[in-house]
Short mmCIF file of C-alpha atoms in Angstrom, two decimals:
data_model
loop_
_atom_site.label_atom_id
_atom_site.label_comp_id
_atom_site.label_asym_id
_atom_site.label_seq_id
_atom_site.Cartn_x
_atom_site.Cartn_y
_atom_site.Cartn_z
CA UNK A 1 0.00 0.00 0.00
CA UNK A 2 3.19 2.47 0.79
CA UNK A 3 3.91 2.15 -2.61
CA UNK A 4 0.66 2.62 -4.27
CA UNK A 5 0.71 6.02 -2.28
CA UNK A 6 4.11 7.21 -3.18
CA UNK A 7 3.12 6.33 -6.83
CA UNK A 8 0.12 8.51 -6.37
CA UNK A 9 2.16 11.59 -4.74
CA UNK A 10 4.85 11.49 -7.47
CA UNK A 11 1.67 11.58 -10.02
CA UNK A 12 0.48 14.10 -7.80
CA UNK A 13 3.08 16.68 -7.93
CA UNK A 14 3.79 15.94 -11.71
CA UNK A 15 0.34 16.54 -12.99
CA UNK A 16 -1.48 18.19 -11.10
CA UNK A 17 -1.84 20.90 -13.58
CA UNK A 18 -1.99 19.76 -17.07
CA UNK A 19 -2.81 23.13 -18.78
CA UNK A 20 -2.40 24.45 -22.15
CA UNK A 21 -3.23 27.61 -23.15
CA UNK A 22 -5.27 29.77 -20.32
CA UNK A 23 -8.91 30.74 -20.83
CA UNK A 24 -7.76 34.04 -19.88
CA UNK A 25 -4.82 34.52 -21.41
CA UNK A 26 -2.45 33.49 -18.58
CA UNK A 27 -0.67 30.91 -18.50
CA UNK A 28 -1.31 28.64 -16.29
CA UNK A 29 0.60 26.19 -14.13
CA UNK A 30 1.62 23.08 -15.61
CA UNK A 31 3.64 21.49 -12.93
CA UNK A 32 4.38 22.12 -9.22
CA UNK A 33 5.10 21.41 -5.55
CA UNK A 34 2.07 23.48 -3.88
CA UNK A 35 4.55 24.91 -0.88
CA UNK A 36 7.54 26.25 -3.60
CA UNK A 37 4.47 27.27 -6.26
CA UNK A 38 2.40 29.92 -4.54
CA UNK A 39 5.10 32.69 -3.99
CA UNK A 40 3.52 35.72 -5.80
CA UNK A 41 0.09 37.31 -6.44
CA UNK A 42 0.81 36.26 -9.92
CA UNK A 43 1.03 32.13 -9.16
CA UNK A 44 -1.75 32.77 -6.86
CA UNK A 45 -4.04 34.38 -9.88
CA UNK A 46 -2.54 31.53 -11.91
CA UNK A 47 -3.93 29.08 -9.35
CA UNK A 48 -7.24 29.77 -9.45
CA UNK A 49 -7.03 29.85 -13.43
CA UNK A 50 -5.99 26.54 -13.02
CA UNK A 51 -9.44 25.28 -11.37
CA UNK A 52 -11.20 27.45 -13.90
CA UNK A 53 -9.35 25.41 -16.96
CA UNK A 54 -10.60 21.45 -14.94
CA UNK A 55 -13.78 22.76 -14.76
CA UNK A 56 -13.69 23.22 -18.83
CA UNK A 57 -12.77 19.25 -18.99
CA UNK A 58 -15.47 18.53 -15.86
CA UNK A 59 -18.53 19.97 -17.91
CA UNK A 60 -17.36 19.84 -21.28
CA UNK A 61 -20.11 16.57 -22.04
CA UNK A 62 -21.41 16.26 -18.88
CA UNK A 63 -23.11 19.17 -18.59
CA UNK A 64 -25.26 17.64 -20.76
CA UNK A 65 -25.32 13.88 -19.98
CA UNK A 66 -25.92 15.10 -16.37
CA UNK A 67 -28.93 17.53 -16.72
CA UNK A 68 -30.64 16.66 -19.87
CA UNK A 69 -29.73 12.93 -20.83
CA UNK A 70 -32.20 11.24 -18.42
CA UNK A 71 -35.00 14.03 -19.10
CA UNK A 72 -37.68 14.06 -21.96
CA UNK A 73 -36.88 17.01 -24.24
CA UNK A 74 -34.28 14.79 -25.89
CA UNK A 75 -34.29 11.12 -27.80
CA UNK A 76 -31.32 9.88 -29.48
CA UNK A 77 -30.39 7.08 -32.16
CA UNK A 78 -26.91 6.91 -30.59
CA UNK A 79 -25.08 4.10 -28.62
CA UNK A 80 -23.50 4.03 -25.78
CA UNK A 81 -24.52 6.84 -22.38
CA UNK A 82 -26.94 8.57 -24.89
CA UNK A 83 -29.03 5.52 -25.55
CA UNK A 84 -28.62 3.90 -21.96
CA UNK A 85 -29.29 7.37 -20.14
CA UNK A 86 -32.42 7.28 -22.04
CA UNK A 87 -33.66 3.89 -22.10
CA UNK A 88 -32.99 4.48 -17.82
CA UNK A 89 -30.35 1.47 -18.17
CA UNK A 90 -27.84 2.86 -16.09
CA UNK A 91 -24.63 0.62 -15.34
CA UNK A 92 -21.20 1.15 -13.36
CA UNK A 93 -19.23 1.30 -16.80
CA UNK A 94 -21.34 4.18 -17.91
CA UNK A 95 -18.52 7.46 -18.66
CA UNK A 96 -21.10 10.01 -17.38
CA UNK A 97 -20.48 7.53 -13.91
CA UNK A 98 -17.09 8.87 -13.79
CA UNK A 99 -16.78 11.68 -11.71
CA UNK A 100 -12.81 12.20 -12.01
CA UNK A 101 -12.82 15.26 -13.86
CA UNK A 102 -14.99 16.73 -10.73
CA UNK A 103 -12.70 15.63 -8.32
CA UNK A 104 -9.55 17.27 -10.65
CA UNK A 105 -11.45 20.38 -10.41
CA UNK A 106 -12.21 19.82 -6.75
CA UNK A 107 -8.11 18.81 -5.87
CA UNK A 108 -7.18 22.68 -7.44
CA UNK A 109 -9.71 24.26 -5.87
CA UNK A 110 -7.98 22.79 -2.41
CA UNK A 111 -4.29 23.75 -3.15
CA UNK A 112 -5.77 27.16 -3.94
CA UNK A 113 -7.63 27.65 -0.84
CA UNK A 114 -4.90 26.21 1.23
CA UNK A 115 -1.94 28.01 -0.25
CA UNK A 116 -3.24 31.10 -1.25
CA UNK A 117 -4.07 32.95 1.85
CA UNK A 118 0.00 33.04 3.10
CA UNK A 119 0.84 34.96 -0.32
CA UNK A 120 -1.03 37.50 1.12
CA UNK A 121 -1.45 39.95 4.51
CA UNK A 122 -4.32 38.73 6.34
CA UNK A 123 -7.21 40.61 4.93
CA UNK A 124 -5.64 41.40 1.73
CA UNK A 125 -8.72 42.19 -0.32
CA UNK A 126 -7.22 40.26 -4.20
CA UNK A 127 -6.07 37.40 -1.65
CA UNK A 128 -9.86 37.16 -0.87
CA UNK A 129 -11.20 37.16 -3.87
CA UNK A 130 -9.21 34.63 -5.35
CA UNK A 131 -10.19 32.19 -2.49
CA UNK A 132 -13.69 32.87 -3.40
CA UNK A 133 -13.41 32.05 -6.54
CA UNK A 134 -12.07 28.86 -5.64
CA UNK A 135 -14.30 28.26 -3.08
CA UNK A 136 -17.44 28.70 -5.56
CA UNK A 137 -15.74 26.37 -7.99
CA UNK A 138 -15.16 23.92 -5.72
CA UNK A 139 -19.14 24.04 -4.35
CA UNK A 140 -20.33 24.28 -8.44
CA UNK A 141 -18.68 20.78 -8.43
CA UNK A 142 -19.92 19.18 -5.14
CA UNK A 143 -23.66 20.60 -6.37
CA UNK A 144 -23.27 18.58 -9.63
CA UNK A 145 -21.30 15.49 -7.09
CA UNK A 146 -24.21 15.59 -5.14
CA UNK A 147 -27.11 15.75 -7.33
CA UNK A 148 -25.62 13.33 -9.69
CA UNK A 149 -24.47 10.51 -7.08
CA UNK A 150 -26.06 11.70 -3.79
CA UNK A 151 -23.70 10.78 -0.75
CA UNK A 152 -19.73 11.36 -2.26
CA UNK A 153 -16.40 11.90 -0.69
CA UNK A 154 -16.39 15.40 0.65
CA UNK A 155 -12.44 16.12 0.44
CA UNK A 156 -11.57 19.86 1.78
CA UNK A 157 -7.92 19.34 1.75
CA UNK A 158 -5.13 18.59 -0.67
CA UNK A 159 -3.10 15.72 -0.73
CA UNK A 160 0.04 16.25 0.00
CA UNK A 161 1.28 13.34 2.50
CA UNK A 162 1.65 10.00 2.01
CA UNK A 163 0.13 9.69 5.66
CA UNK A 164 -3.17 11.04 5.01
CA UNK A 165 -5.99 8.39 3.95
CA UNK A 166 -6.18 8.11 0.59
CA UNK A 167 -9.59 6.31 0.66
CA UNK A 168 -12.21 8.65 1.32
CA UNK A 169 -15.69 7.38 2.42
CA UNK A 170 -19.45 8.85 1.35
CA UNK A 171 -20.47 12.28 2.99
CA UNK A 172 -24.20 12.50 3.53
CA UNK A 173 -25.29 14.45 1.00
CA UNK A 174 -26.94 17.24 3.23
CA UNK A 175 -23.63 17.74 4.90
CA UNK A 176 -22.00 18.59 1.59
CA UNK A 177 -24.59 21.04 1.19
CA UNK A 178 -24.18 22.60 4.35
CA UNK A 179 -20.50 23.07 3.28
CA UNK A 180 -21.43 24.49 -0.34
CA UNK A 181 -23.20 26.88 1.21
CA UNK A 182 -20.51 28.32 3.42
CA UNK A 183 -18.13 28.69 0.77
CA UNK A 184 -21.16 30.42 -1.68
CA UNK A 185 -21.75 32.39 1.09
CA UNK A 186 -18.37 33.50 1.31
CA UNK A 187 -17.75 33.85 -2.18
CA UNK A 188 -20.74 36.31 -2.26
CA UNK A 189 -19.07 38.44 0.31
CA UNK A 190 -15.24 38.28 -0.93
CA UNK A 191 -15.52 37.96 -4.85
CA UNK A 192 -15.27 41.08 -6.94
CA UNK A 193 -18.64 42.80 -7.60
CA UNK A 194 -17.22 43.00 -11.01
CA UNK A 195 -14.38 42.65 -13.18
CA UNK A 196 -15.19 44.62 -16.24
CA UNK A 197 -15.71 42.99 -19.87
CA UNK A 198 -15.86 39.37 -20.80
CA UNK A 199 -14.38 38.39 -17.41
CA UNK A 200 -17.76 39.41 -15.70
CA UNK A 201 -18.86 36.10 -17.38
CA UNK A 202 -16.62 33.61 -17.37
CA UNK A 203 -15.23 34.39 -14.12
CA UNK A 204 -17.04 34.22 -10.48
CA UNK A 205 -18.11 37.49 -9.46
CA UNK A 206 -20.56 38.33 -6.22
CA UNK A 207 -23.64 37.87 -8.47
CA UNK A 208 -22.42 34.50 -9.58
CA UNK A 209 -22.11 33.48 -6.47
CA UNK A 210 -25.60 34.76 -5.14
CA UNK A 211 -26.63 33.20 -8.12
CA UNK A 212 -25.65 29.65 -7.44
CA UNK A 213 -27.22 29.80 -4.17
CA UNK A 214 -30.64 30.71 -5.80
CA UNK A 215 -30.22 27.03 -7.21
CA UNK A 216 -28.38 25.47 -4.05
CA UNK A 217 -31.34 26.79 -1.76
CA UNK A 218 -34.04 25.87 -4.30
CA UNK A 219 -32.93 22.32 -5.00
CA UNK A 220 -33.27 21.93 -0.80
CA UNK A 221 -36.72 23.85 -0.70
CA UNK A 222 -35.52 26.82 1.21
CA UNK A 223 -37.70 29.06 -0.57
CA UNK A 224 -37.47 32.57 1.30
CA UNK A 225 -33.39 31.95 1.03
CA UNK A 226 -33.84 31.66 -2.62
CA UNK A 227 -35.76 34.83 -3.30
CA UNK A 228 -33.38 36.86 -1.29
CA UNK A 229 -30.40 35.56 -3.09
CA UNK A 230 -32.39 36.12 -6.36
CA UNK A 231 -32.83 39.70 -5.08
CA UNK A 232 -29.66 40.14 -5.33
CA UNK A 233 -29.05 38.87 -8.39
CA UNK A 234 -31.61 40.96 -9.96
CA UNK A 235 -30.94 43.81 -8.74
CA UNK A 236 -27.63 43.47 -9.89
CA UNK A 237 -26.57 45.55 -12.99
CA UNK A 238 -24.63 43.45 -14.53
CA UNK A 239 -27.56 41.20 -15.35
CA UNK A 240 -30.41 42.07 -17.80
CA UNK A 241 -32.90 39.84 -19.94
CA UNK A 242 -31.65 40.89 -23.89
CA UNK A 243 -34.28 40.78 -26.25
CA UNK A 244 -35.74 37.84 -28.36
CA UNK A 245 -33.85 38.82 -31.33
CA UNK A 246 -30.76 38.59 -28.89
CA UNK A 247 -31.91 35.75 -27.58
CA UNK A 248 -29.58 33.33 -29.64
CA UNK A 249 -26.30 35.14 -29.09
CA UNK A 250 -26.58 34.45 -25.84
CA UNK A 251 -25.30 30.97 -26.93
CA UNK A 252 -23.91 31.53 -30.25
CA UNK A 253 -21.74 34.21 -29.10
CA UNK A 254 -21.63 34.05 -25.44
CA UNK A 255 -20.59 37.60 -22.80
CA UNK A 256 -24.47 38.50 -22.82
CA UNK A 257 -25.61 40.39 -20.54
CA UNK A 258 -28.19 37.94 -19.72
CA UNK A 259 -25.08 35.65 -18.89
CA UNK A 260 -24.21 35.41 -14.90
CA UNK A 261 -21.47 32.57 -15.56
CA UNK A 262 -20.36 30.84 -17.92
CA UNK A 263 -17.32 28.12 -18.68
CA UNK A 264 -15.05 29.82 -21.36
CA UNK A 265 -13.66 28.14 -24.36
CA UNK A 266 -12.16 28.88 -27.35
CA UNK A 267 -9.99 27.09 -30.70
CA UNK A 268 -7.52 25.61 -28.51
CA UNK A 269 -9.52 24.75 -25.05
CA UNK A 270 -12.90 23.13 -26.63
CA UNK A 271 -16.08 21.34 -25.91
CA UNK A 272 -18.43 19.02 -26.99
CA UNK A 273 -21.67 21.34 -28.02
CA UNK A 274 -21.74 20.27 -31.44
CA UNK A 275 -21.61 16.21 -30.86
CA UNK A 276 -24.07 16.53 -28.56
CA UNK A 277 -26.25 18.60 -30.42
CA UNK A 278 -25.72 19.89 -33.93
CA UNK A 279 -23.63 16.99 -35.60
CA UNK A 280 -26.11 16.46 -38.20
CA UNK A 281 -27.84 13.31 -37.85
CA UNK A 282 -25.75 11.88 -36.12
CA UNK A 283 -25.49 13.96 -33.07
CA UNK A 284 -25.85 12.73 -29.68
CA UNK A 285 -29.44 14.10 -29.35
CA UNK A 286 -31.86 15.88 -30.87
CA UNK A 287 -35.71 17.28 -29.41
CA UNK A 288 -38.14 15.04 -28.80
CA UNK A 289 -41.43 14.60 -30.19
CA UNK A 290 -42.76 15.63 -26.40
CA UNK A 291 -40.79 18.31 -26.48
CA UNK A 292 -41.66 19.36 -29.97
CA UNK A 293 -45.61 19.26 -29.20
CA UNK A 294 -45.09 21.36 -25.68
CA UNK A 295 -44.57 24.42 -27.47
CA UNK A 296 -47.55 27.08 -27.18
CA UNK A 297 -48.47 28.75 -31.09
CA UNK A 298 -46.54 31.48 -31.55
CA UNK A 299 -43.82 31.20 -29.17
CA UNK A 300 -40.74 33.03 -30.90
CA UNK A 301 -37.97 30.79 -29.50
CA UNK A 302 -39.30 27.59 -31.15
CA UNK A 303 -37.64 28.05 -34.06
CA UNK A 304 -34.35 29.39 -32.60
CA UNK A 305 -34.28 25.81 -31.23
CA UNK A 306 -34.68 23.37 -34.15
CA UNK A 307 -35.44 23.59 -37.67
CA UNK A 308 -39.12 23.55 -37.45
CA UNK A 309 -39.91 23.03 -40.77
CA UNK A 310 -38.42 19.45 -40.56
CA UNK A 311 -41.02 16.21 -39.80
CA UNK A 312 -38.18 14.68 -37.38
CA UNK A 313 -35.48 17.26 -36.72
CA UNK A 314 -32.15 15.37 -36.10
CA UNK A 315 -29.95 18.85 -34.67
CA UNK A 316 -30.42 21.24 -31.96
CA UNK A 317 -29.30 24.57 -33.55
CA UNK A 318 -30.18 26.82 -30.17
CA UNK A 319 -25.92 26.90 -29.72
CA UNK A 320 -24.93 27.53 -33.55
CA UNK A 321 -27.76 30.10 -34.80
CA UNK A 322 -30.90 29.66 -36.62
CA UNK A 323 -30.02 27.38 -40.05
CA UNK A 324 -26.87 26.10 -38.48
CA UNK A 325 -25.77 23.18 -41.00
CA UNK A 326 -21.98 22.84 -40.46
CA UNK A 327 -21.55 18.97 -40.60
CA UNK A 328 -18.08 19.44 -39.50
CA UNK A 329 -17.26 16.47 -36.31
CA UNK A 330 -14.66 19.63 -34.99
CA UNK A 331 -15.09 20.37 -31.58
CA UNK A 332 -16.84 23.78 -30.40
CA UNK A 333 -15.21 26.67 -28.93
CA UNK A 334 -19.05 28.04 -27.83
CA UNK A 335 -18.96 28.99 -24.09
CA UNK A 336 -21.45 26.85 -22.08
CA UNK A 337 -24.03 29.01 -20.10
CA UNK A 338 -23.99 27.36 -16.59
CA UNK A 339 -26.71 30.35 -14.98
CA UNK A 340 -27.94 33.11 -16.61
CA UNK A 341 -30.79 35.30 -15.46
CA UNK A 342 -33.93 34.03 -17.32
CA UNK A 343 -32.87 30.78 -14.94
CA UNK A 344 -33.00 32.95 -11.29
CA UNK A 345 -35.81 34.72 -12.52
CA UNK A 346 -38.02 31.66 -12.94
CA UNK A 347 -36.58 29.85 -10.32
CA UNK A 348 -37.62 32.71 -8.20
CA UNK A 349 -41.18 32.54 -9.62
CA UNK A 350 -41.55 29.47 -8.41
CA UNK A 351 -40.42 29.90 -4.68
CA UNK A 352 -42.72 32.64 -4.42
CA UNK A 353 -45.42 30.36 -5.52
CA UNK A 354 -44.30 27.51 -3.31
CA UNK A 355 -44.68 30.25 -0.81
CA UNK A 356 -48.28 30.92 -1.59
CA UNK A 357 -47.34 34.44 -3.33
CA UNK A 358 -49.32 33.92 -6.36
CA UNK A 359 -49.21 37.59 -7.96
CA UNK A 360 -44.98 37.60 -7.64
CA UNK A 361 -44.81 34.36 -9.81
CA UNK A 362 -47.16 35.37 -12.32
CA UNK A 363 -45.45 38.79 -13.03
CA UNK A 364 -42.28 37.21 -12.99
CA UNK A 365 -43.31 33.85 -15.02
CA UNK A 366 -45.03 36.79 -17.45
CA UNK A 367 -41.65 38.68 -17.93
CA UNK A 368 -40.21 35.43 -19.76
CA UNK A 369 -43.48 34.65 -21.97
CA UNK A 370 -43.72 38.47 -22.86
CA UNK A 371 -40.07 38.27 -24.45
CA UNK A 372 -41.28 35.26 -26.39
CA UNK A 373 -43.89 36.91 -27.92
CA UNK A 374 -46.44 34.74 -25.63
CA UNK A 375 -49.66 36.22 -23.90
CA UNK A 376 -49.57 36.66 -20.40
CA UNK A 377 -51.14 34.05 -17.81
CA UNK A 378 -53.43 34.87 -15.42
CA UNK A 379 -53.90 32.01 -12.54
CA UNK A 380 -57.32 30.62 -14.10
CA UNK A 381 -55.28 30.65 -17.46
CA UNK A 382 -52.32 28.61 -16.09
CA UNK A 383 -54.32 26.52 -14.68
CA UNK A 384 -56.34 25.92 -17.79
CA UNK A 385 -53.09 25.19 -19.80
CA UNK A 386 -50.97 23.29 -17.24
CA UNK A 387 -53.12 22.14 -14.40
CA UNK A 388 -51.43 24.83 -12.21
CA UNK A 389 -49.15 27.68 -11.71
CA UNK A 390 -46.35 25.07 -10.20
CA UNK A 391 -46.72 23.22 -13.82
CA UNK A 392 -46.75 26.39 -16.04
CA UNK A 393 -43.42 27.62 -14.47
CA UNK A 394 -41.78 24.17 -14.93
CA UNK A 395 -43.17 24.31 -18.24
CA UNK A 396 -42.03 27.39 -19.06
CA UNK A 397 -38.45 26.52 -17.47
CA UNK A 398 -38.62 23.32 -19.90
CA UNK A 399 -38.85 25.84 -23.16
CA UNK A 400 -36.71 28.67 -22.02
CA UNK A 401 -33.85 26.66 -20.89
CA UNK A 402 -33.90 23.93 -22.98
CA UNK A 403 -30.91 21.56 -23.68
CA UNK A 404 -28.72 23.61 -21.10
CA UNK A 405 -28.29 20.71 -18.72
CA UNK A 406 -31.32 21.71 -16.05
CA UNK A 407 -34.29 19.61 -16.82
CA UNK A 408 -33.49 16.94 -15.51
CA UNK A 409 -32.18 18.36 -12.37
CA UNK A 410 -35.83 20.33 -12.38
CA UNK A 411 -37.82 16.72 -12.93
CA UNK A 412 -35.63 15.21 -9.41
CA UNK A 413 -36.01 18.52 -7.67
CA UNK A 414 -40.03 18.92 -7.94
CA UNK A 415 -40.80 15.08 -7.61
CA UNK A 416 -41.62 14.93 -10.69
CA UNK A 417 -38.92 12.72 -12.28
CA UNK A 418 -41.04 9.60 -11.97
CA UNK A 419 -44.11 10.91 -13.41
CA UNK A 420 -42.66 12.41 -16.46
CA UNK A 421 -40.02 9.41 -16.87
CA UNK A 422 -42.13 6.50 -15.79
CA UNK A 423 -44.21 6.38 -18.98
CA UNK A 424 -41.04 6.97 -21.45
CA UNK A 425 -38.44 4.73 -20.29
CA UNK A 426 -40.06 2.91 -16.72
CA UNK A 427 -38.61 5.09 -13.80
CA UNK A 428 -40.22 4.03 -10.76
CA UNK A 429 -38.00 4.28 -7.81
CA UNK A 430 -36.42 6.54 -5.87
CA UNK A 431 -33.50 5.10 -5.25
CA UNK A 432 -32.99 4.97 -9.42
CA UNK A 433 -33.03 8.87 -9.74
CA UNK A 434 -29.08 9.15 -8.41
CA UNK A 435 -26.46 7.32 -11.00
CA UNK A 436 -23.88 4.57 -10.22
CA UNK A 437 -20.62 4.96 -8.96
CA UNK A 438 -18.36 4.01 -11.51
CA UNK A 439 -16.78 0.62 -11.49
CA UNK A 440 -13.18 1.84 -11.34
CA UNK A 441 -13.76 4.29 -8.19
CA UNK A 442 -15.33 1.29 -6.23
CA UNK A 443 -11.96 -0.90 -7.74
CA UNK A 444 -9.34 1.85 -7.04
CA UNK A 445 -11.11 2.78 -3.43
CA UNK A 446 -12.58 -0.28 -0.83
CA UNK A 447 -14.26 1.97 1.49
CA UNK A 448 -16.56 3.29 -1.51
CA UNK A 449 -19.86 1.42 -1.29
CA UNK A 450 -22.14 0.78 -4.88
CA UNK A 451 -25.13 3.31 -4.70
CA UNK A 452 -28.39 0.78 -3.84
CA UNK A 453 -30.09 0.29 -6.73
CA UNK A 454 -27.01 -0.83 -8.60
CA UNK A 455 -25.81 -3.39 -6.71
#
């Protein structure tokens, strides 16, 4: 076992960073010691651009497999985690069950929180904000950990001794939350309000943070929580809905000002938006016929989405731009919108509804529909078209923010997943909604134990 762990330091220290070029321009760190790395400001800033570059390999696909490849707004003719996500016949070899690019994200996000406080004086306001930063990063990850696998490791400290255990058991889930919360929380206090330009975007400010709680509190049902932290977010000037005929940049272009974070790419750090979505007929997935007939007549967006003029539309051209046809397997360099304001501001909607505040979700569901060229609802009228005003905001969440890895995330959230699912692909328990661990964390790691259902 002594050596297994001195193999693992060695890999440690050699890899830990295995950058290219930074999203930012910087370059980052490729190899290092933590203790002889973070001297300056400048390796400290470098740091935290280091987390920022794993989480462009953490959510590259995932994003996607994660939040939409279980739900119903997609269907696939592919192989492999497409076809099993949607048939619901999860298994431990699955590469969506890997969560090792998480973790990566998670182990830089450690050293940075660790070693960059002693480059600075105590108080030091940049020192600060780059530990937010990492501290955000590092709760964006557990939130995805969580909701993916339920109870995970929760690891808060780098490894840097061959004495500490190597073989981490499952947190309760709740307990991770707790934990995300603190370091949102302190994000929100110590990350810049702003950092001019692109950066605002593809970098954690205050509002990103305060936006990622709006979903943290939400997904636990703390529903006055989330509508403060949405407060703040919308009263924020950063953030602003752009018009419908703006509506596809925010995607195709990316740096909206609807945007509140996103994960920056570009030609030489790239993603997987066009497999997934636009790779002719032969993408990953493509809408679904229930998604296709859930659109109300004359809602704008519908065909900013898919080619509507098609009988069985094989591409999703919401990323590329209205008549995208590039059949080109290249990866993308599109940013991927992780929150963006049309998300708080329906989220919000509905915690004021779970709260009984009927008028507040209405005029806030209403500020989405107006852009989209729909008629407002009224509570008889919701009810009419959805059954209720807890249904129409779903709904309207379903449309809005389609394909950018929340539905299924929504369907688990609102108890929902089972009665949407069940009748698709069979879902019918509980303990089926989380995914397996994958095969080789249970081989490399004997305290990890298989989640229930997949033993």
């Amino acid at each position: 076992m002594k050596i297994s762990r001195n193999i693992f330091m060695s890999m440690l220290t050699l890899v830990f960073f295995s950058c290219a070029e930074n999203l930012l321009e910087k370059e980052p760190v490729s190899s290092f010691s933590a203790q002889g790395f973070y001297k300056t400001s400048s390796d400290a800033q470098s740091g935290v651009y280091g987390i920022y570059d794993a989480a462009q390999s953490a959510f590259s696909l995932n994003f996607s497999l994660w939040g939409e490849g279980r739900a119903d707004a997609v269907s696939t003719n592919q192989s492999g985690d497409p076809f099993l996500l949607q048939e619901n016949n999860l298994n431990p070899t699955l590469n969506s069950a890997r969560w090792d690019n998480l973790y990566e994200t998670i182990s830089r996000a450690n050293y940075a929180i660790k070693y960059v406080p002693p480059v600075f004086e105590e108080g030091e306001e940049f020192g600060l904000q780059l530990v937010g930063q990492a501290r955000a990063l590092r709760a964006l990850c557990y939130f995805y950990a969580v909701r993916v696998w339920g109870d995970v490791p929760l690891i808060l400290e780098p490894y840097e001794s061959v004495q500490q255990d190597l073989f981490n058991t499952r947190t309760d889930a709740e307990t991770i939350l707790d934990r995300m919360e603190e370091d949102l929380l302190f994000a929100a206090e110590h990350c810049r309000a702003s950092f001019g330009g692109e950066r605002d975007r593809n970098l954690i400010t205050q509002g990103g943070a305060n936006a990622l709680l709006v979903q943290l509190y939400m997904w636990r049902g703390e529903y006055t929580s989330a509508i403060a932290a949405a407060e703040k977010v919308m009263d924020n000037s950063l953030y602003q809905l752009v018009s419908i005929n703006d509506w596809s940049k925010i995607f195709t272009q990316g740096y909206s000002n609807e945007s509140i974070f996103e994960i920056g790419y570009n030609e030489v750090q790239t993603n997987s938006l066009r497999v997934l979505y636009a790779l002719g007929s032969d993408s990953n997935f493509f809408p679904s016929e229930s998604f296709r007939n859930s659109f109300e007549e004359s809602d704008q967006r519908q065909a900013l989405i898919y080619d509507v003029t098609a009988a069985q539309p094989r591409k999703i051209w919401k990323f590329f731009g209205e008549g995208f046809n590039d059949e080109s397997p290249d990866p993308s360099a599109n940013n991927i919108v992780m929150v963006r304001l049309a998300d708080i501001i329906l989220l919000k909607a509905e915690a004021h509804n779970q709260l009984g505040e009927v008028d507040e979700a209405l005029a806030l569901l209403n500020t989405i529909r107006a852009r989209a060229g729909l008629e407002s609802l009224t509570l008889n009228s919701a009810q009419t078209l959805y059954g209720n005003l807890e249904t129409a905001i779903l709904h309207e969440r379903s449309i809005e923010l389609c394909f950018e890895g929340h539905r299924w995330f929504d369907l688990v959230r609102t108890g929902k997943a089972m009665e949407v699912m069940g009748p698709i692909n069979g879902l019918s328990q509980e303990a089926n909604l989380v995914w397996p661990l994958h095969q080789d964390a249970i081989n490399r790691n004997p305290n990890l134990v298989q989640n229930g259902f997949y033993d």
